[in-house]
XYZ file of N, CA, C and O in Angstrom:
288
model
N -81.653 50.445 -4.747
C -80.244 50.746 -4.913
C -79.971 52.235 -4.730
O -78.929 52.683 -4.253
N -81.163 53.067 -5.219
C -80.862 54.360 -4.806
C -80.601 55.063 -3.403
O -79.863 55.976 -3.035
N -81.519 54.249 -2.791
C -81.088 54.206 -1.504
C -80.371 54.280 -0.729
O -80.215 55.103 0.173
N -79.754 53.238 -1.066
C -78.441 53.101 -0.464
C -77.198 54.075 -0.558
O -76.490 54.564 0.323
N -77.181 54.200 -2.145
C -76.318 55.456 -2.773
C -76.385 56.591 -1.818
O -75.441 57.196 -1.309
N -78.224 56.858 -1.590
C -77.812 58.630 -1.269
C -77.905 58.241 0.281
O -77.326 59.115 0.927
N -78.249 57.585 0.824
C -77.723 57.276 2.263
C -76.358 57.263 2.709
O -75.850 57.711 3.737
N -75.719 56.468 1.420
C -73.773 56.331 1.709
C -73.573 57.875 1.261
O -72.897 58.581 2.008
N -74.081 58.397 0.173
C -73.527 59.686 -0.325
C -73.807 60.727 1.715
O -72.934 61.286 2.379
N -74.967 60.600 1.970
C -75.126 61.574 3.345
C -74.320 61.062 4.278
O -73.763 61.890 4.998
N -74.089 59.886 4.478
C -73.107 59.345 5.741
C -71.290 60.184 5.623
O -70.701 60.885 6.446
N -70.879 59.710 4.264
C -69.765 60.371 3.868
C -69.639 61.923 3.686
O -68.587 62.542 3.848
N -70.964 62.530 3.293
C -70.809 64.048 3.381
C -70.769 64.355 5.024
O -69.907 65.079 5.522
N -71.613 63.833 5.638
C -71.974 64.563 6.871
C -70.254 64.053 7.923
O -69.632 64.698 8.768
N -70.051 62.908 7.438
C -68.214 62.539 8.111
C -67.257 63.704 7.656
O -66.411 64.339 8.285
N -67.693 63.768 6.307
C -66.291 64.946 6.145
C -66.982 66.564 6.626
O -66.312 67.530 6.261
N -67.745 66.737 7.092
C -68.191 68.068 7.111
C -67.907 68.033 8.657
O -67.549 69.128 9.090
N -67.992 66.932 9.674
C -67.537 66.837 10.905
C -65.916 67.031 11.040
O -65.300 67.727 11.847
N -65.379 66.113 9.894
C -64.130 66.207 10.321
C -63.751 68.002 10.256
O -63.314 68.634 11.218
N -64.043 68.580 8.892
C -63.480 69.571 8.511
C -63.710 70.772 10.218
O -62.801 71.470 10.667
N -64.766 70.698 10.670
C -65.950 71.218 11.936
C -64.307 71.076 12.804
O -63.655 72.080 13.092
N -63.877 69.761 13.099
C -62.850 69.336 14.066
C -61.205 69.550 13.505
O -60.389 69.194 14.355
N -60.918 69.795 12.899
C -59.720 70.622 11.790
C -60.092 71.611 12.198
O -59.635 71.816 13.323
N -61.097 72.827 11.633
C -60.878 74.256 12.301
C -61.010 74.302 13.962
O -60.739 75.338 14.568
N -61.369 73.316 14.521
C -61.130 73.729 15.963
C -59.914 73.410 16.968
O -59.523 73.812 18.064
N -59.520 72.446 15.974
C -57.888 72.314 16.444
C -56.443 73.648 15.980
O -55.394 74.077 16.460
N -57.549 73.884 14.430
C -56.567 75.111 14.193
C -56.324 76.136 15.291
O -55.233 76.391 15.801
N -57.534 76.701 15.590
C -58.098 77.948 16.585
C -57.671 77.359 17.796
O -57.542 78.176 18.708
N -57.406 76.148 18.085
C -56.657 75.864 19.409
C -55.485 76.152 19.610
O -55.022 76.672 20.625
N -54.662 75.676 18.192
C -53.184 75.816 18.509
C -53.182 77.542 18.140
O -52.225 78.181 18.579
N -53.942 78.071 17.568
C -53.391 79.827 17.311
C -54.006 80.390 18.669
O -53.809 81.605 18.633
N -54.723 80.023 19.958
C -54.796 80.681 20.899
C -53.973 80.462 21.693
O -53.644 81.359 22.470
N -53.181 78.775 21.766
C -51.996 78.631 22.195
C -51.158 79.555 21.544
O -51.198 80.550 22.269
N -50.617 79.728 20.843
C -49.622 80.218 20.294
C -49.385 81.394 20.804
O -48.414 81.684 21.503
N -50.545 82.330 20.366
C -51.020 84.050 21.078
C -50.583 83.863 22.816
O -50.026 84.662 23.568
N -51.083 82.496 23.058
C -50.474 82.727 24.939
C -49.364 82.718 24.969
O -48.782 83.505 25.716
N -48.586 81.731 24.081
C -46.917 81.591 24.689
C -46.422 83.112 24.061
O -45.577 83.748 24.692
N -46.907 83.579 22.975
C -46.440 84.424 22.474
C -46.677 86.102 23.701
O -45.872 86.985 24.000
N -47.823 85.927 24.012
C -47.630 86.722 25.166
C -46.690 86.417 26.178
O -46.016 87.423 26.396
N -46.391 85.573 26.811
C -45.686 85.670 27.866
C -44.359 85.513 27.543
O -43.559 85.771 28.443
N -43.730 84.987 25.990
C -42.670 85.908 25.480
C -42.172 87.469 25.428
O -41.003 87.801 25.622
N -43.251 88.381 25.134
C -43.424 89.529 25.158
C -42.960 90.463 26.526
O -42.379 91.534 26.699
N -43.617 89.321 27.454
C -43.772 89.740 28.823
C -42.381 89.597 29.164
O -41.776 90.532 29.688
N -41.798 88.438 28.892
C -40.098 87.888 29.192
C -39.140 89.322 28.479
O -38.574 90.186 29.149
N -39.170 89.257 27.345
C -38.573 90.165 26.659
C -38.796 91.852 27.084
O -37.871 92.514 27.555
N -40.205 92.426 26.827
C -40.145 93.697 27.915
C -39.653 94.031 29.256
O -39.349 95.152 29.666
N -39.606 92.732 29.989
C -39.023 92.607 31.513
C -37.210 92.645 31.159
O -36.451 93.137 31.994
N -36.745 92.142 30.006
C -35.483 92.403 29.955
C -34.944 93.656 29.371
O -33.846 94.166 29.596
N -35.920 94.087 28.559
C -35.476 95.434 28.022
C -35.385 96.344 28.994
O -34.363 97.009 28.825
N -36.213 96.800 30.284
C -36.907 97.193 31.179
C -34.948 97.107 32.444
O -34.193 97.984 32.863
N -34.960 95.930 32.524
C -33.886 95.625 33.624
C -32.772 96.357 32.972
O -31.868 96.901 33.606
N -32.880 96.347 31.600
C -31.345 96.669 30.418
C -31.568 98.037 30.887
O -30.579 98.460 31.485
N -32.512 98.849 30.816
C -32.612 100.105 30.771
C -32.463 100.966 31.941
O -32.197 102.166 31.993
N -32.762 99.833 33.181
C -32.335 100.543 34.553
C -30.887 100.245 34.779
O -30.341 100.904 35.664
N -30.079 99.248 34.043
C -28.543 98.891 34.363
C -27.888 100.054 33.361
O -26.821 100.470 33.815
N -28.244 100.610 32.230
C -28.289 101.609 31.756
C -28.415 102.931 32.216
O -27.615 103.723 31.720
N -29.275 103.405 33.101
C -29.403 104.044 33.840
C -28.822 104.639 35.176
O -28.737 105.782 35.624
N -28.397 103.181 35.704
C -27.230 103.529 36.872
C -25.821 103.739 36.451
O -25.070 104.598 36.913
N -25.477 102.691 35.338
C -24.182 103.441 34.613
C -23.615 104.728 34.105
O -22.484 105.212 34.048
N -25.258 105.241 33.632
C -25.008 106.942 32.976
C -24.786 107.727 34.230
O -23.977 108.653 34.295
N -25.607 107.283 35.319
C -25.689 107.906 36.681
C -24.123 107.902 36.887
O -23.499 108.914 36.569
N -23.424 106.746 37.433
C -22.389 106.918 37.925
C -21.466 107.326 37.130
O -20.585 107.869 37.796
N -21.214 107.330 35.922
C -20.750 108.256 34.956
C -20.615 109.586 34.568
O -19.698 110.101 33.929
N -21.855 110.200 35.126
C -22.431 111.403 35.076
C -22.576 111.952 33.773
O -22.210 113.079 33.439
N -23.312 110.817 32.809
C -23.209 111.002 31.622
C -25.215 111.812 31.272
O -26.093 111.350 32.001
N -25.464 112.447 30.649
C -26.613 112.972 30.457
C -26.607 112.666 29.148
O -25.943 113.404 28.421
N -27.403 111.414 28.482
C -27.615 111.117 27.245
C -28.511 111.968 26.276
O -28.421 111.943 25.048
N -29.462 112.785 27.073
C -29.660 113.991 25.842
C -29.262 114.736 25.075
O -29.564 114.862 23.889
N -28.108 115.634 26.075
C -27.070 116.313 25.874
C -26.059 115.840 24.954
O -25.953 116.335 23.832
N -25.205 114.774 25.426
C -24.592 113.389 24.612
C -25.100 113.477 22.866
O -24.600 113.699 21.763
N -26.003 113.247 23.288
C -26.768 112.202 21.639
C -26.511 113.605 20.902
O -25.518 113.709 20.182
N -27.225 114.479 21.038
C -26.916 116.300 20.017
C -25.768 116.375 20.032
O -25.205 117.338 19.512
């Protein structure tokens, strides 16, 4: 009878120690997903700040506004 016990006791440890094994690797999947979309958010968003700042730029131009000067 003991047998059996610590045989079922190793079958059930060694299942949950797999599952837990397959839980952290799904975690670390979705947080390297995440880090990607989250980069190429970054990338979206700097590319608009970037366009803002040259439409910014031609406005002060044709304005003949000098925002250094301006801002003091």
């Amino acid at each position: 009878m003991n047998v059996v016990a610590i045989t079922l006791i190793g079958v059930v440890g060694t299942g949950l120690i797999s599952a837990f094994f397959v839980v952290i690797r799904m975690i670390f999947g979705l947080i390297t997903n995440l880090s990607d979309q989250l980069g190429g958010l970054r990338t979206v968003v700097h590319d608009g700040f970037r366009e803002h700042g040259e439409r910014l730029a031609r406005i002060e131009a044709k304005l003949d506004i000098d925002p250094p000067v301006e801002a003091a």
